[in-house]
Amino acid sequence: MNTTLAAGATLDFSLAQQLTVIALCALTAFISHMALAVFNDGVRPFMLDFIQGRSTRSATTAVSFGLSAGFIFGLGAPMALSTGVLNPWLLFLPTDILGLLAPKKWIAPILGGAWGAVVVFGLNGANNVAHDLPVDFLTAMQQMSTPILFLFTLFPVLAITKQFGRKWGGVAGVLELALVVMTMKIWPNMFAGALAMAVGVLMLIGLAVAKDVRARKAERSEGGGVEEVALADDPMASLFSSSAARLRTFLPLFMVLGAGVCVLAQMHIFGGGEATSFLIAKGHYSEAAQVDFYRVFGFIPLIATTALASGAYGIAGFTLVYPIGYLLPNPFLAAIVGAAVFAVEVLALSYIGKFLGRLPSVRDSSEHLRSAITDTLQLAILFGSLMAANAMGAGLGILVVGGLYLLNEAMGRPVVRMAAAPAAVIVGGILLNLLYWLDLFTPIKS
């Protein structure tokens, strides 16, 4: 499968797409203001204090900004500019901040809608200017697609190794490699990692479920029977119940949110992740749906437990609306299905929490999946950023971009590691253009 993008990825949207982005940003800012949902998983645990009045709006906004700014400017914007596809870090992290920042309920959607307008009207201009520069760092950033797509394929192998040891990890690694080679040989137009990832995730889930089943059989044989009594007196159970009830109160609003996110995904101008953005940009919608579907398994336990503990849900829910939206034929059906999916998620939230409580190995698998996704993407993004640096300025480009990344590490990571390398590519590209204008650098001819 060809993993390169056409030069000059554009962010030129139709009127319907522009209005959808603006309306969805307005809605997500309003929901954030109401403390009903935020996109940043790191912010959600802080929402309970805000909801219960133990933390101020300004303090919660500061937390949201501190945890989100690096992802917005270091990952969201560079990924959108290099792929021509929007992403949740660029759209929903800013509306988290703007919604919490707004002092009045009616101001929140205005601020959110304004951000959506900046995205749909401003990014294309910045994109065109960047592509006209002597050193086109945005086209160079498309070098990231190959390492991101192929290294991301390995995340189930890492998760299996961390949870079940080197033997099972080795089996998964050999199996995935064989499936990638087979896919490239037999189905050259298919994303080579799609089948390998599917088998890897199923293998991880199968191992985890088998372990939990064995453990529960052992418990029953030992005559356990106090679990239900303990749960009845558990204060966390009471908190989870009240949080679930609070979210169900706003079910119609969540259904509108689900409809909006699903419609955005159906328009194919939005990708839910790093690998997904490149797949959407290349028109591989079914493969993008596969990738985002596998990610769901890593995030359902996190989103469910933090939502039940804090009373604030995720802006994209369990993210199931992403892969569903990519595959639906029209936005009207996407709106109906997205609303239905969110309704089921919100209504089932407390049941999902109880179910996960009985499957500790499956919960552990989600932790390992998220950690493995982060590890693979950090390496892939760093490697791809160095490939982009080489395309921009050969050794000098690698020196600048790699040096900025290392400097960020030495300074204690003021920019989060995941976003540091793409941000370094942009800063490095600007610096190389300055050196060109000073007649100190000659751009590499493509």
PDB file of C-alpha atoms in Angstrom, residues 19-156:
ATOM      1  CA  LEU A  19     -21.009  24.963   9.299  1.00  0.00           C
ATOM      2  CA  THR A  20     -20.751  21.484  10.842  1.00  0.00           C
ATOM      3  CA  VAL A  21     -17.345  22.232  12.375  1.00  0.00           C
ATOM      4  CA  ILE A  22     -18.465  25.625  13.710  1.00  0.00           C
ATOM      5  CA  ALA A  23     -21.722  24.248  15.163  1.00  0.00           C
ATOM      6  CA  LEU A  24     -19.963  21.257  16.742  1.00  0.00           C
ATOM      7  CA  CYS A  25     -17.280  23.460  18.307  1.00  0.00           C
ATOM      8  CA  ALA A  26     -20.019  25.712  19.716  1.00  0.00           C
ATOM      9  CA  LEU A  27     -21.837  22.683  21.145  1.00  0.00           C
ATOM     10  CA  THR A  28     -18.735  21.115  22.698  1.00  0.00           C
ATOM     11  CA  ALA A  29     -17.757  24.420  24.330  1.00  0.00           C
ATOM     12  CA  PHE A  30     -21.264  24.712  25.799  1.00  0.00           C
ATOM     13  CA  ILE A  31     -21.129  21.139  27.136  1.00  0.00           C
ATOM     14  CA  SER A  32     -17.690  21.811  28.629  1.00  0.00           C
ATOM     15  CA  HIS A  33     -19.026  24.963  30.312  1.00  0.00           C
ATOM     16  CA  MET A  34     -21.813  22.882  31.850  1.00  0.00           C
ATOM     17  CA  ALA A  35     -19.146  20.412  33.106  1.00  0.00           C
ATOM     18  CA  LEU A  36     -21.020  17.599  31.362  1.00  0.00           C
ATOM     19  CA  ALA A  37     -18.111  16.400  29.235  1.00  0.00           C
ATOM     20  CA  VAL A  38     -14.528  17.231  28.284  1.00  0.00           C
ATOM     21  CA  PHE A  39     -12.274  15.634  25.701  1.00  0.00           C
ATOM     22  CA  ASN A  40      -9.013  15.582  27.659  1.00  0.00           C
ATOM     23  CA  ASP A  41      -8.918  12.410  29.756  1.00  0.00           C
ATOM     24  CA  GLY A  42      -6.440  14.077  32.110  1.00  0.00           C
ATOM     25  CA  VAL A  43      -8.835  16.935  32.885  1.00  0.00           C
ATOM     26  CA  ARG A  44     -11.856  14.740  33.644  1.00  0.00           C
ATOM     27  CA  PRO A  45     -10.720  13.669  37.143  1.00  0.00           C
ATOM     28  CA  PHE A  46     -10.545  17.365  38.144  1.00  0.00           C
ATOM     29  CA  MET A  47     -14.147  17.983  37.125  1.00  0.00           C
ATOM     30  CA  LEU A  48     -15.713  16.486  40.260  1.00  0.00           C
ATOM     31  CA  ASP A  49     -14.244  19.227  42.472  1.00  0.00           C
ATOM     32  CA  PHE A  50     -15.523  21.831  40.019  1.00  0.00           C
ATOM     33  CA  ILE A  51     -18.995  20.274  39.834  1.00  0.00           C
ATOM     34  CA  GLN A  52     -19.228  20.115  43.620  1.00  0.00           C
ATOM     35  CA  GLY A  53     -17.962  23.676  44.075  1.00  0.00           C
ATOM     36  CA  ARG A  54     -14.588  22.841  45.643  1.00  0.00           C
ATOM     37  CA  SER A  55     -12.678  24.322  42.691  1.00  0.00           C
ATOM     38  CA  THR A  56     -13.247  27.566  40.796  1.00  0.00           C
ATOM     39  CA  ARG A  57     -13.891  27.937  37.095  1.00  0.00           C
ATOM     40  CA  SER A  58     -10.602  29.796  36.599  1.00  0.00           C
ATOM     41  CA  ALA A  59      -8.603  27.108  38.421  1.00  0.00           C
ATOM     42  CA  THR A  60     -10.201  24.330  36.373  1.00  0.00           C
ATOM     43  CA  THR A  61      -9.566  26.300  33.174  1.00  0.00           C
ATOM     44  CA  ALA A  62      -5.902  26.640  34.125  1.00  0.00           C
ATOM     45  CA  VAL A  63      -5.653  22.867  34.599  1.00  0.00           C
ATOM     46  CA  SER A  64      -7.292  22.256  31.232  1.00  0.00           C
ATOM     47  CA  PHE A  65      -5.002  24.708  29.460  1.00  0.00           C
ATOM     48  CA  GLY A  66      -1.879  23.288  31.097  1.00  0.00           C
ATOM     49  CA  LEU A  67      -2.758  19.720  30.105  1.00  0.00           C
ATOM     50  CA  SER A  68      -3.965  20.577  26.588  1.00  0.00           C
ATOM     51  CA  ALA A  69      -1.854  23.392  25.103  1.00  0.00           C
ATOM     52  CA  GLY A  70       1.045  21.156  24.065  1.00  0.00           C
ATOM     53  CA  PHE A  71      -1.275  18.771  22.240  1.00  0.00           C
ATOM     54  CA  ILE A  72      -3.145  21.581  20.468  1.00  0.00           C
ATOM     55  CA  PHE A  73      -0.132  23.419  19.072  1.00  0.00           C
ATOM     56  CA  GLY A  74       2.404  20.596  18.993  1.00  0.00           C
ATOM     57  CA  LEU A  75       0.243  17.770  17.627  1.00  0.00           C
ATOM     58  CA  GLY A  76      -3.241  18.902  16.582  1.00  0.00           C
ATOM     59  CA  ALA A  77      -2.249  21.809  14.337  1.00  0.00           C
ATOM     60  CA  PRO A  78       0.782  20.100  12.707  1.00  0.00           C
ATOM     61  CA  MET A  79      -1.194  16.929  11.984  1.00  0.00           C
ATOM     62  CA  ALA A  80      -4.054  18.893  10.429  1.00  0.00           C
ATOM     63  CA  LEU A  81      -1.720  20.997   8.307  1.00  0.00           C
ATOM     64  CA  SER A  82       0.311  18.024   7.078  1.00  0.00           C
ATOM     65  CA  THR A  83      -2.648  15.703   6.327  1.00  0.00           C
ATOM     66  CA  GLY A  84      -5.424  18.132   5.406  1.00  0.00           C
ATOM     67  CA  VAL A  85      -7.640  16.285   7.922  1.00  0.00           C
ATOM     68  CA  LEU A  86      -8.963  17.743  11.178  1.00  0.00           C
ATOM     69  CA  ASN A  87      -8.429  15.933  14.466  1.00  0.00           C
ATOM     70  CA  PRO A  88      -9.855  15.992  18.020  1.00  0.00           C
ATOM     71  CA  TRP A  89      -6.799  17.710  19.555  1.00  0.00           C
ATOM     72  CA  LEU A  90      -7.323  20.695  17.261  1.00  0.00           C
ATOM     73  CA  LEU A  91     -11.104  20.890  17.653  1.00  0.00           C
ATOM     74  CA  PHE A  92     -12.078  19.585  21.074  1.00  0.00           C
ATOM     75  CA  LEU A  93      -9.160  20.441  23.367  1.00  0.00           C
ATOM     76  CA  PRO A  94      -9.564  24.189  22.662  1.00  0.00           C
ATOM     77  CA  THR A  95     -13.321  23.987  23.198  1.00  0.00           C
ATOM     78  CA  ASP A  96     -12.660  22.258  26.545  1.00  0.00           C
ATOM     79  CA  ILE A  97     -10.666  25.326  27.555  1.00  0.00           C
ATOM     80  CA  LEU A  98     -12.980  27.947  26.034  1.00  0.00           C
ATOM     81  CA  GLY A  99     -16.084  26.369  27.547  1.00  0.00           C
ATOM     82  CA  LEU A 100     -14.578  26.293  31.027  1.00  0.00           C
ATOM     83  CA  LEU A 101     -13.220  29.811  30.560  1.00  0.00           C
ATOM     84  CA  ALA A 102     -16.556  31.347  29.582  1.00  0.00           C
ATOM     85  CA  PRO A 103     -18.087  33.201  32.577  1.00  0.00           C
ATOM     86  CA  LYS A 104     -21.654  32.878  31.255  1.00  0.00           C
ATOM     87  CA  LYS A 105     -23.515  29.983  29.708  1.00  0.00           C
ATOM     88  CA  TRP A 106     -24.391  31.905  26.539  1.00  0.00           C
ATOM     89  CA  ILE A 107     -20.806  33.037  25.967  1.00  0.00           C
ATOM     90  CA  ALA A 108     -19.440  29.475  25.769  1.00  0.00           C
ATOM     91  CA  PRO A 109     -20.999  28.511  22.391  1.00  0.00           C
ATOM     92  CA  ILE A 110     -19.960  31.881  20.936  1.00  0.00           C
ATOM     93  CA  LEU A 111     -16.340  31.252  21.905  1.00  0.00           C
ATOM     94  CA  GLY A 112     -16.509  27.666  20.674  1.00  0.00           C
ATOM     95  CA  GLY A 113     -18.070  28.663  17.378  1.00  0.00           C
ATOM     96  CA  ALA A 114     -15.430  31.356  16.930  1.00  0.00           C
ATOM     97  CA  TRP A 115     -12.702  28.740  17.362  1.00  0.00           C
ATOM     98  CA  GLY A 116     -14.417  26.529  14.778  1.00  0.00           C
ATOM     99  CA  ALA A 117     -14.439  29.493  12.376  1.00  0.00           C
ATOM    100  CA  VAL A 118     -10.724  30.079  12.968  1.00  0.00           C
ATOM    101  CA  VAL A 119     -10.053  26.443  12.111  1.00  0.00           C
ATOM    102  CA  VAL A 120     -12.111  26.228   8.918  1.00  0.00           C
ATOM    103  CA  PHE A 121     -11.247  29.691   7.565  1.00  0.00           C
ATOM    104  CA  GLY A 122      -7.772  30.286   8.948  1.00  0.00           C
ATOM    105  CA  LEU A 123      -5.935  26.997   8.575  1.00  0.00           C
ATOM    106  CA  ASN A 124      -6.221  26.850   4.798  1.00  0.00           C
ATOM    107  CA  GLY A 125      -4.604  30.280   4.491  1.00  0.00           C
ATOM    108  CA  ALA A 126      -1.763  29.234   6.781  1.00  0.00           C
ATOM    109  CA  ASN A 127      -1.492  26.011   4.809  1.00  0.00           C
ATOM    110  CA  ASN A 128      -1.173  27.852   1.481  1.00  0.00           C
ATOM    111  CA  VAL A 129       1.432  30.248   2.851  1.00  0.00           C
ATOM    112  CA  ALA A 130       3.507  27.388   4.276  1.00  0.00           C
ATOM    113  CA  HIS A 131       3.454  25.460   0.991  1.00  0.00           C
ATOM    114  CA  ASP A 132       4.711  28.535  -0.877  1.00  0.00           C
ATOM    115  CA  LEU A 133       7.802  28.862   1.330  1.00  0.00           C
ATOM    116  CA  PRO A 134      11.234  27.888  -0.048  1.00  0.00           C
ATOM    117  CA  VAL A 135      11.411  25.139   2.597  1.00  0.00           C
ATOM    118  CA  ASP A 136       7.993  23.433   2.494  1.00  0.00           C
ATOM    119  CA  PHE A 137       7.974  21.860   5.944  1.00  0.00           C
ATOM    120  CA  LEU A 138       4.313  20.809   5.722  1.00  0.00           C
ATOM    121  CA  THR A 139       4.941  18.566   2.720  1.00  0.00           C
ATOM    122  CA  ALA A 140       8.040  17.256   4.498  1.00  0.00           C
ATOM    123  CA  MET A 141       5.876  16.349   7.503  1.00  0.00           C
ATOM    124  CA  GLN A 142       3.999  13.867   5.345  1.00  0.00           C
ATOM    125  CA  GLN A 143       7.082  11.675   5.790  1.00  0.00           C
ATOM    126  CA  MET A 144       5.568  10.819   9.177  1.00  0.00           C
ATOM    127  CA  SER A 145       2.823   8.727   7.601  1.00  0.00           C
ATOM    128  CA  THR A 146       4.892   5.580   6.946  1.00  0.00           C
ATOM    129  CA  PRO A 147       6.391   5.127  10.443  1.00  0.00           C
ATOM    130  CA  ILE A 148       3.113   6.066  12.136  1.00  0.00           C
ATOM    131  CA  LEU A 149       1.050   3.587  10.131  1.00  0.00           C
ATOM    132  CA  PHE A 150       3.466   0.674  10.346  1.00  0.00           C
ATOM    133  CA  LEU A 151       4.809   1.054  13.894  1.00  0.00           C
ATOM    134  CA  PHE A 152       1.267   1.622  15.199  1.00  0.00           C
ATOM    135  CA  THR A 153       0.524  -1.914  13.982  1.00  0.00           C
ATOM    136  CA  LEU A 154       2.692  -3.262  16.817  1.00  0.00           C
ATOM    137  CA  PHE A 155       0.717  -1.855  19.743  1.00  0.00           C
ATOM    138  CA  PRO A 156      -1.141  -5.154  20.461  1.00  0.00           C
TER     139      PRO A 156
END
